[in-house]
mmCIF file of C-alpha atoms and ligand atoms in Angstrom:
data_model
loop_
_atom_site.group_PDB
_atom_site.id
_atom_site.type_symbol
_atom_site.label_atom_id
_atom_site.label_comp_id
_atom_site.label_asym_id
_atom_site.label_seq_id
_atom_site.Cartn_x
_atom_site.Cartn_y
_atom_site.Cartn_z
ATOM 1 C CA UNK R 1 34.706 182.408 122.845
ATOM 2 C CA UNK R 2 31.815 183.729 124.338
ATOM 3 C CA UNK R 3 29.507 181.037 123.214
ATOM 4 C CA UNK R 4 32.064 178.461 124.826
ATOM 5 C CA UNK R 5 32.116 180.605 128.273
ATOM 6 C CA UNK R 6 28.418 180.575 128.480
ATOM 7 C CA UNK R 7 28.112 176.933 127.686
ATOM 8 C CA UNK R 8 30.676 175.761 130.297
ATOM 9 C CA UNK R 9 28.388 178.010 132.632
ATOM 10 C CA UNK R 10 25.126 176.107 131.604
ATOM 11 C CA UNK R 11 26.876 173.034 132.401
ATOM 12 C CA UNK R 12 28.081 174.304 135.586
ATOM 13 C CA UNK R 13 24.751 175.892 136.457
ATOM 14 C CA UNK R 14 22.941 172.420 135.608
ATOM 15 C CA UNK R 15 25.355 170.387 137.988
ATOM 16 C CA UNK R 16 24.695 173.172 140.456
ATOM 17 C CA UNK R 17 20.970 172.536 140.033
ATOM 18 C CA UNK R 18 21.071 168.772 140.221
ATOM 19 C CA UNK R 19 23.435 168.994 143.257
ATOM 20 C CA UNK R 20 20.558 171.388 145.008
ATOM 21 C CA UNK R 21 17.730 169.054 144.245
ATOM 22 C CA UNK R 22 19.533 165.831 145.512
ATOM 23 C CA UNK R 23 20.330 167.851 148.564
ATOM 24 C CA UNK R 24 16.429 168.864 149.040
ATOM 25 C CA UNK R 25 15.215 165.352 148.694
ATOM 26 C CA UNK R 26 17.929 164.026 150.981
ATOM 27 C CA UNK R 27 16.352 166.779 153.480
ATOM 28 C CA UNK R 28 12.956 165.982 152.582
ATOM 29 C CA UNK R 29 13.481 162.106 152.927
ATOM 30 C CA UNK R 30 15.569 162.012 156.003
ATOM 31 C CA UNK R 31 11.998 161.789 158.632
ATOM 32 C CA UNK R 32 10.320 159.090 155.817
ATOM 33 C CA UNK R 33 14.013 156.989 156.338
ATOM 34 C CA UNK R 34 13.492 156.923 159.865
ATOM 35 C CA UNK R 35 10.048 155.473 159.835
ATOM 36 C CA UNK R 36 10.610 153.167 156.618
ATOM 37 C CA UNK R 37 13.299 151.077 158.266
ATOM 38 C CA UNK R 38 15.804 152.753 155.149
ATOM 39 C CA UNK R 39 18.471 153.380 157.971
ATOM 40 C CA UNK R 40 20.423 150.277 159.486
ATOM 41 C CA UNK R 41 23.836 150.429 161.708
ATOM 42 C CA UNK R 42 27.089 148.760 160.799
ATOM 43 C CA UNK R 43 30.038 148.360 163.682
ATOM 44 C CA UNK R 44 33.904 148.367 163.100
ATOM 45 C CA UNK R 45 36.223 146.984 165.576
ATOM 46 C CA UNK R 46 38.308 148.784 167.751
ATOM 47 C CA UNK R 47 41.241 146.221 168.248
ATOM 48 C CA UNK R 48 43.795 146.895 171.262
ATOM 49 C CA UNK R 49 46.969 146.448 169.481
ATOM 50 C CA UNK R 50 49.039 145.408 172.242
ATOM 51 C CA UNK R 51 47.350 142.811 173.647
ATOM 52 C CA UNK R 52 45.388 141.646 170.665
ATOM 53 C CA UNK R 53 41.966 141.773 171.672
ATOM 54 C CA UNK R 54 39.005 143.769 170.481
ATOM 55 C CA UNK R 55 36.791 145.376 173.268
ATOM 56 C CA UNK R 56 33.987 146.762 170.830
ATOM 57 C CA UNK R 57 33.329 148.657 168.216
ATOM 58 C CA UNK R 58 32.424 151.732 166.569
ATOM 59 C CA UNK R 59 28.774 152.108 165.173
ATOM 60 C CA UNK R 60 27.937 153.775 161.819
ATOM 61 C CA UNK R 61 25.057 154.406 160.057
ATOM 62 C CA UNK R 62 24.309 153.646 156.509
ATOM 63 C CA UNK R 63 21.054 154.855 154.765
ATOM 64 C CA UNK R 64 19.748 152.855 151.645
ATOM 65 C CA UNK R 65 17.796 155.606 149.824
ATOM 66 C CA UNK R 66 14.933 153.828 147.498
ATOM 67 C CA UNK R 67 15.632 155.931 144.486
ATOM 68 C CA UNK R 68 19.483 157.746 144.996
ATOM 69 C CA UNK R 69 20.816 154.154 146.495
ATOM 70 C CA UNK R 70 23.522 154.756 149.314
ATOM 71 C CA UNK R 71 24.015 157.832 150.415
ATOM 72 C CA UNK R 72 27.262 158.317 152.423
ATOM 73 C CA UNK R 73 26.670 159.295 155.952
ATOM 74 C CA UNK R 74 29.470 162.298 155.514
ATOM 75 C CA UNK R 75 26.817 163.798 153.347
ATOM 76 C CA UNK R 76 23.264 163.460 154.939
ATOM 77 C CA UNK R 77 24.735 163.753 158.293
ATOM 78 C CA UNK R 78 26.040 167.417 157.373
ATOM 79 C CA UNK R 79 22.727 168.022 155.707
ATOM 80 C CA UNK R 80 20.639 167.067 158.918
ATOM 81 C CA UNK R 81 22.945 169.266 160.984
ATOM 82 C CA UNK R 82 22.259 171.991 158.824
ATOM 83 C CA UNK R 83 18.396 171.562 158.560
ATOM 84 C CA UNK R 84 17.853 170.919 162.138
ATOM 85 C CA UNK R 85 17.324 167.386 161.993
ATOM 86 C CA UNK R 86 20.201 165.704 163.700
ATOM 87 C CA UNK R 87 18.808 165.229 167.071
ATOM 88 C CA UNK R 88 16.367 162.835 165.546
ATOM 89 C CA UNK R 89 19.090 161.114 163.771
ATOM 90 C CA UNK R 90 21.288 160.841 166.847
ATOM 91 C CA UNK R 91 18.107 159.682 169.155
ATOM 92 C CA UNK R 92 17.655 156.897 166.406
ATOM 93 C CA UNK R 93 21.109 155.778 166.700
ATOM 94 C CA UNK R 94 21.035 155.410 170.270
ATOM 95 C CA UNK R 95 18.091 153.645 170.975
ATOM 96 C CA UNK R 96 19.377 151.168 168.068
ATOM 97 C CA UNK R 97 22.531 151.009 169.719
ATOM 98 C CA UNK R 98 21.065 150.382 172.886
ATOM 99 C CA UNK R 99 18.878 147.521 171.582
ATOM 100 C CA UNK R 100 21.678 145.503 169.429
ATOM 101 C CA UNK R 101 23.611 145.919 172.696
ATOM 102 C CA UNK R 102 20.870 144.660 175.317
ATOM 103 C CA UNK R 103 20.262 141.805 172.679
ATOM 104 C CA UNK R 104 24.163 140.907 172.545
ATOM 105 C CA UNK R 105 24.054 140.841 176.221
ATOM 106 C CA UNK R 106 21.491 138.513 176.405
ATOM 107 C CA UNK R 107 23.164 136.124 174.537
ATOM 108 C CA UNK R 108 26.176 136.683 177.012
ATOM 109 C CA UNK R 109 28.487 139.243 174.817
ATOM 110 C CA UNK R 110 29.429 141.982 176.577
ATOM 111 C CA UNK R 111 31.462 144.960 174.756
ATOM 112 C CA UNK R 112 31.547 148.781 174.299
ATOM 113 C CA UNK R 113 30.121 150.354 171.142
ATOM 114 C CA UNK R 114 30.757 153.797 170.499
ATOM 115 C CA UNK R 115 28.529 155.980 168.781
ATOM 116 C CA UNK R 116 29.137 159.493 167.210
ATOM 117 C CA UNK R 117 27.542 162.711 168.213
ATOM 118 C CA UNK R 118 27.135 166.030 166.198
ATOM 119 C CA UNK R 119 27.927 169.297 167.929
ATOM 120 C CA UNK R 120 24.299 169.837 168.377
ATOM 121 C CA UNK R 121 23.482 167.086 170.408
ATOM 122 C CA UNK R 122 26.211 168.330 172.726
ATOM 123 C CA UNK R 123 24.294 171.342 173.850
ATOM 124 C CA UNK R 124 21.516 169.204 175.209
ATOM 125 C CA UNK R 125 22.071 168.978 179.206
ATOM 126 C CA UNK R 126 19.621 166.382 179.645
ATOM 127 C CA UNK R 127 21.468 164.090 177.230
ATOM 128 C CA UNK R 128 24.021 162.394 179.584
ATOM 129 C CA UNK R 129 21.250 161.492 182.043
ATOM 130 C CA UNK R 130 18.754 160.176 179.565
ATOM 131 C CA UNK R 131 21.488 157.944 178.157
ATOM 132 C CA UNK R 132 22.653 156.678 181.703
ATOM 133 C CA UNK R 133 18.875 155.897 182.247
ATOM 134 C CA UNK R 134 18.271 154.578 179.073
ATOM 135 C CA UNK R 135 21.409 151.876 180.018
ATOM 136 C CA UNK R 136 20.315 151.333 183.462
ATOM 137 C CA UNK R 137 16.547 150.467 182.219
ATOM 138 C CA UNK R 138 18.028 147.974 179.900
ATOM 139 C CA UNK R 139 20.563 146.583 182.307
ATOM 140 C CA UNK R 140 23.388 147.727 180.727
ATOM 141 C CA UNK R 141 26.858 148.297 182.601
ATOM 142 C CA UNK R 142 27.800 152.366 181.679
ATOM 143 C CA UNK R 143 30.581 150.976 180.004
ATOM 144 C CA UNK R 144 28.337 149.290 177.215
ATOM 145 C CA UNK R 145 28.278 152.872 175.474
ATOM 146 C CA UNK R 146 31.138 155.494 174.740
ATOM 147 C CA UNK R 147 30.667 158.677 172.800
ATOM 148 C CA UNK R 148 33.031 159.917 170.090
ATOM 149 C CA UNK R 149 32.808 163.876 169.161
ATOM 150 C CA UNK R 150 34.710 165.984 166.803
ATOM 151 C CA UNK R 151 37.233 169.105 167.873
ATOM 152 C CA UNK R 152 34.827 171.304 165.862
ATOM 153 C CA UNK R 153 31.958 170.095 167.913
ATOM 154 C CA UNK R 154 33.673 171.330 171.058
ATOM 155 C CA UNK R 155 34.739 174.630 169.621
ATOM 156 C CA UNK R 156 31.106 175.767 168.739
ATOM 157 C CA UNK R 157 29.496 176.363 171.902
ATOM 158 C CA UNK R 158 32.730 175.549 173.959
ATOM 159 C CA UNK R 159 31.337 176.618 177.516
ATOM 160 C CA UNK R 160 28.037 174.229 177.126
ATOM 161 C CA UNK R 161 29.757 171.323 175.342
ATOM 162 C CA UNK R 162 32.715 171.158 177.927
ATOM 163 C CA UNK R 163 29.564 171.204 180.950
ATOM 164 C CA UNK R 164 27.647 168.163 179.078
ATOM 165 C CA UNK R 165 30.915 166.524 178.456
ATOM 166 C CA UNK R 166 31.900 166.641 182.175
ATOM 167 C CA UNK R 167 28.358 165.437 182.764
ATOM 168 C CA UNK R 168 29.301 162.141 180.764
ATOM 169 C CA UNK R 169 32.592 162.040 182.256
ATOM 170 C CA UNK R 170 30.681 161.920 185.986
ATOM 171 C CA UNK R 171 28.346 159.173 184.947
ATOM 172 C CA UNK R 172 31.575 157.193 184.127
ATOM 173 C CA UNK R 173 30.672 157.107 180.040
ATOM 174 C CA UNK R 174 34.237 157.268 178.122
ATOM 175 C CA UNK R 175 34.441 160.209 175.290
ATOM 176 C CA UNK R 176 36.923 159.777 172.176
ATOM 177 C CA UNK R 177 37.738 163.123 170.496
ATOM 178 C CA UNK R 178 37.655 161.893 167.167
ATOM 179 C CA UNK R 179 39.263 163.101 163.708
ATOM 180 C CA UNK R 180 42.154 164.295 165.863
ATOM 181 C CA UNK R 181 44.427 166.945 163.761
ATOM 182 C CA UNK R 182 41.691 168.061 161.247
ATOM 183 C CA UNK R 183 40.153 170.523 163.295
ATOM 184 C CA UNK R 184 41.670 173.975 164.443
ATOM 185 C CA UNK R 185 41.674 173.215 168.089
ATOM 186 C CA UNK R 186 44.419 174.411 169.769
ATOM 187 C CA UNK R 187 46.530 171.357 171.747
ATOM 188 C CA UNK R 188 45.927 173.177 175.099
ATOM 189 C CA UNK R 189 42.081 172.238 174.429
ATOM 190 C CA UNK R 190 43.337 168.669 175.208
ATOM 191 C CA UNK R 191 44.087 169.519 178.262
ATOM 192 C CA UNK R 192 40.783 171.282 179.147
ATOM 193 C CA UNK R 193 38.710 168.581 177.756
ATOM 194 C CA UNK R 194 37.124 165.899 179.973
ATOM 195 C CA UNK R 195 38.147 163.191 177.358
ATOM 196 C CA UNK R 196 39.368 159.776 177.582
ATOM 197 C CA UNK R 197 40.625 158.791 174.101
ATOM 198 C CA UNK R 198 42.056 160.573 171.334
ATOM 199 C CA UNK R 199 41.421 159.249 167.706
ATOM 200 C CA UNK R 200 44.114 160.326 165.160
ATOM 201 C CA UNK R 201 42.762 161.356 161.968
ATOM 202 C CA UNK R 202 43.345 158.865 158.760
ATOM 203 C CA UNK R 203 44.877 161.310 156.680
ATOM 204 C CA UNK R 204 48.100 161.361 158.974
ATOM 205 C CA UNK R 205 47.406 157.419 159.093
ATOM 206 C CA UNK R 206 46.895 155.868 155.422
ATOM 207 C CA UNK R 207 50.714 156.518 154.315
ATOM 208 C CA UNK R 208 52.663 156.067 157.451
ATOM 209 C CA UNK R 209 54.568 153.448 155.732
ATOM 210 C CA UNK R 210 55.730 155.504 153.052
ATOM 211 C CA UNK R 211 55.860 159.243 154.287
ATOM 212 C CA UNK R 212 58.157 160.303 156.783
ATOM 213 C CA UNK R 213 56.242 163.580 157.701
ATOM 214 C CA UNK R 214 53.437 161.652 158.355
ATOM 215 C CA UNK R 215 55.413 158.955 160.601
ATOM 216 C CA UNK R 216 56.967 162.087 162.610
ATOM 217 C CA UNK R 217 53.123 163.651 163.138
ATOM 218 C CA UNK R 218 51.851 160.498 164.161
ATOM 219 C CA UNK R 219 54.736 159.652 166.556
ATOM 220 C CA UNK R 220 54.783 162.990 167.991
ATOM 221 C CA UNK R 221 50.838 162.932 168.478
ATOM 222 C CA UNK R 222 50.980 159.489 169.698
ATOM 223 C CA UNK R 223 53.707 160.537 172.749
ATOM 224 C CA UNK R 224 51.588 163.819 173.328
ATOM 225 C CA UNK R 225 48.406 162.226 173.839
ATOM 226 C CA UNK R 226 50.153 159.360 176.110
ATOM 227 C CA UNK R 227 51.532 161.659 177.863
ATOM 228 C CA UNK R 228 48.422 163.240 178.933
ATOM 229 C CA UNK R 229 47.156 159.767 180.190
ATOM 230 C CA UNK R 230 44.778 159.294 177.180
ATOM 231 C CA UNK R 231 44.246 156.384 175.409
ATOM 232 C CA UNK R 232 45.116 156.424 171.419
ATOM 233 C CA UNK R 233 43.501 155.028 168.578
ATOM 234 C CA UNK R 234 44.598 155.131 164.632
ATOM 235 C CA UNK R 235 41.841 155.423 162.043
ATOM 236 C CA UNK R 236 41.679 154.190 159.008
ATOM 237 C CA UNK R 237 45.051 151.508 158.936
ATOM 238 C CA UNK R 238 44.860 149.389 155.962
ATOM 239 C CA UNK R 239 47.797 147.260 156.001
ATOM 240 C CA UNK R 240 49.919 145.033 158.366
ATOM 241 C CA UNK R 241 52.863 147.523 158.062
ATOM 242 C CA UNK R 242 50.750 149.680 159.344
ATOM 243 C CA UNK R 243 50.115 147.890 162.614
ATOM 244 C CA UNK R 244 53.728 147.157 163.289
ATOM 245 C CA UNK R 245 54.601 150.525 162.805
ATOM 246 C CA UNK R 246 51.957 151.900 165.198
ATOM 247 C CA UNK R 247 52.561 148.829 167.762
ATOM 248 C CA UNK R 248 56.173 150.281 167.797
ATOM 249 C CA UNK R 249 55.073 153.740 168.314
ATOM 250 C CA UNK R 250 52.943 152.627 171.328
ATOM 251 C CA UNK R 251 49.833 153.568 169.895
ATOM 252 C CA UNK R 252 47.050 151.380 171.692
ATOM 253 C CA UNK R 253 43.922 151.102 169.395
ATOM 254 C CA UNK R 254 43.621 150.528 166.062
ATOM 255 C CA UNK R 255 40.907 150.730 163.571
ATOM 256 C CA UNK R 256 40.757 150.096 159.885
ATOM 257 C CA UNK R 257 40.025 147.861 156.934
ATOM 258 C CA UNK R 258 43.432 145.780 157.659
ATOM 259 C CA UNK R 259 41.111 144.317 160.764
ATOM 260 C CA UNK R 260 37.488 144.483 159.096
ATOM 261 C CA UNK R 261 35.513 147.114 157.107
ATOM 262 C CA UNK R 262 32.478 148.158 159.020
ATOM 263 C CA UNK R 263 30.111 144.989 159.477
ATOM 264 C CA UNK R 264 26.216 144.359 159.949
ATOM 265 C CA UNK R 265 25.538 143.328 163.589
ATOM 266 C CA UNK R 266 25.401 139.554 162.864
ATOM 267 C CA UNK R 267 28.712 139.713 160.660
ATOM 268 C CA UNK R 268 30.143 141.756 163.366
ATOM 269 C CA UNK R 269 29.669 139.343 165.991
ATOM 270 C CA UNK R 270 30.866 136.338 163.980
ATOM 271 C CA UNK R 271 34.269 138.664 163.807
ATOM 272 C CA UNK R 272 34.288 139.527 167.222
ATOM 273 C CA UNK R 273 34.143 135.932 168.700
ATOM 274 C CA UNK R 274 36.385 134.557 165.831
ATOM 275 C CA UNK R 275 39.382 137.069 166.593
ATOM 276 C CA UNK R 276 39.031 136.925 170.305
ATOM 277 C CA UNK R 277 39.390 133.322 170.098
ATOM 278 C CA UNK R 278 42.686 133.082 168.148
HETATM 279 P P1 C2E Y 301 34.034 159.046 161.125
HETATM 280 O O1 C2E Y 301 33.576 158.694 162.474
HETATM 281 O O2 C2E Y 301 35.713 159.327 161.440
HETATM 282 O O3 C2E Y 301 34.023 157.528 160.599
HETATM 283 C C1 C2E Y 301 35.406 156.809 160.246
HETATM 284 C C2 C2E Y 301 34.973 156.436 159.027
HETATM 285 O O4 C2E Y 301 36.271 156.115 158.253
HETATM 286 C C3 C2E Y 301 33.902 155.877 158.382
HETATM 287 O O5 C2E Y 301 33.189 156.049 157.412
HETATM 288 C C4 C2E Y 301 34.520 154.392 158.274
HETATM 289 O O6 C2E Y 301 33.722 153.260 157.418
HETATM 290 C C5 C2E Y 301 35.717 154.883 157.530
HETATM 291 N N1 C2E Y 301 37.209 153.869 157.822
HETATM 292 C C6 C2E Y 301 37.262 153.204 158.441
HETATM 293 N N2 C2E Y 301 38.411 152.475 158.593
HETATM 294 C C7 C2E Y 301 38.555 152.984 157.324
HETATM 295 C C8 C2E Y 301 40.065 152.374 156.217
HETATM 296 O O7 C2E Y 301 40.781 151.652 156.651
HETATM 297 N N3 C2E Y 301 40.055 152.791 154.958
HETATM 298 C C9 C2E Y 301 39.188 153.721 154.807
HETATM 299 N N4 C2E Y 301 39.121 154.514 153.515
HETATM 300 N N5 C2E Y 301 38.174 154.176 155.230
HETATM 301 C C10 C2E Y 301 38.297 153.611 156.659
HETATM 302 P P2 C2E Y 301 31.840 156.351 157.072
HETATM 303 O O8 C2E Y 301 31.146 155.177 157.723
HETATM 304 O O9 C2E Y 301 31.168 156.493 155.802
HETATM 305 O O10 C2E Y 301 31.651 157.621 157.895
HETATM 306 C C11 C2E Y 301 31.731 158.918 157.394
HETATM 307 C C12 C2E Y 301 31.315 159.978 158.606
HETATM 308 O O11 C2E Y 301 30.284 160.140 158.681
HETATM 309 C C13 C2E Y 301 32.143 159.375 160.058
HETATM 310 O O12 C2E Y 301 33.341 159.600 160.170
HETATM 311 C C14 C2E Y 301 31.084 160.391 160.804
HETATM 312 O O13 C2E Y 301 31.559 161.924 161.004
HETATM 313 C C15 C2E Y 301 29.829 160.550 160.132
HETATM 314 N N6 C2E Y 301 28.661 159.422 160.531
HETATM 315 C C16 C2E Y 301 28.721 158.191 160.415
HETATM 316 N N7 C2E Y 301 27.708 157.650 161.194
HETATM 317 C C17 C2E Y 301 27.599 158.510 161.984
HETATM 318 C C18 C2E Y 301 26.467 158.737 162.963
HETATM 319 O O14 C2E Y 301 25.661 157.312 163.654
HETATM 320 N N8 C2E Y 301 26.169 159.950 164.064
HETATM 321 C C19 C2E Y 301 26.996 160.886 163.514
HETATM 322 N N9 C2E Y 301 26.546 162.104 164.134
HETATM 323 N N10 C2E Y 301 27.755 160.708 162.467
HETATM 324 C C20 C2E Y 301 27.883 159.813 161.706
HETATM 325 CA CA1 CA Y 302 33.892 158.619 164.701
HETATM 326 CA CA1 CA Y 303 37.453 159.531 162.613
HETATM 327 CA CA1 CA Y 304 35.361 161.659 160.302
#
């Protein structure tokens, strides 16, 4: 018995060590990834289900590591946040998105791309003005870019973050609250925050066609959000039934595999133009 126990502890310890090494490697290699073009962006359409039109996309980061393969963004973004590297990633995402938007604009394609910002980004009072300058100097309209922030990011340092969000709002950059329902924010916060859009988390959406409780939660959330005059996005819709249900519930926008997985820039534009033609 004692032997069994020590064996399983040893196995556990080995697993822990492996995870620790992997994390160290990820943190060590992040700056290299940036300079060696191991990162790229993918784009997932956001579709207005009342008009059946796509006005834009959310951009999501991808990292193909030479030894570890694809590292999920959830994993390395968290590590970047904890190791103080998140601002270099956000800066890369921002600059790469602007370059892509400028290229599309030269091809006569105008759309809105949402980028994800982390808590730390939102404590930088210079960021809204930097983004505005970047858009102006690339001849892009202010509506070309929007931002997504989680409830958790706001709660960290609410006073500072709300002031920065207010700046974004004053400039005219649209703000979405991401992963709505998963944080521990009170609903009262929605009233205080200068946001335009709320994205209901996939965990409430994924079983909406079979689970009556989820259906009720989503229905109530949509009424609440629309009651505050904000636009509602349902994340992670995978079935046509999901679209029908959400359309009846008065949801504005859907993002999910039912329309498309996140795509590389060129593939996204093919999808975008085809979808909006039909
Ligand atoms: P998120 O911002 O909530 O992004 C939505 C995630 O849901 C994406 O995962 C997307 O691929 C996935 N998704 C969309 N539709 C469906 C669907 O129908 N079914 C399923 N199963 N999944 C769907 P991804 O790309 O792995 O990103 C995970 C998280 O990593 C993001 O969650 C976001 O928190 C973070 N992240 C990704 N890119 C960035 C970035 O550039 N900056 C920052 N700060 N965070 C990022
Ligand atoms: Ca997001
Ligand atoms: Ca989300
Ligand atoms: Ca998320």
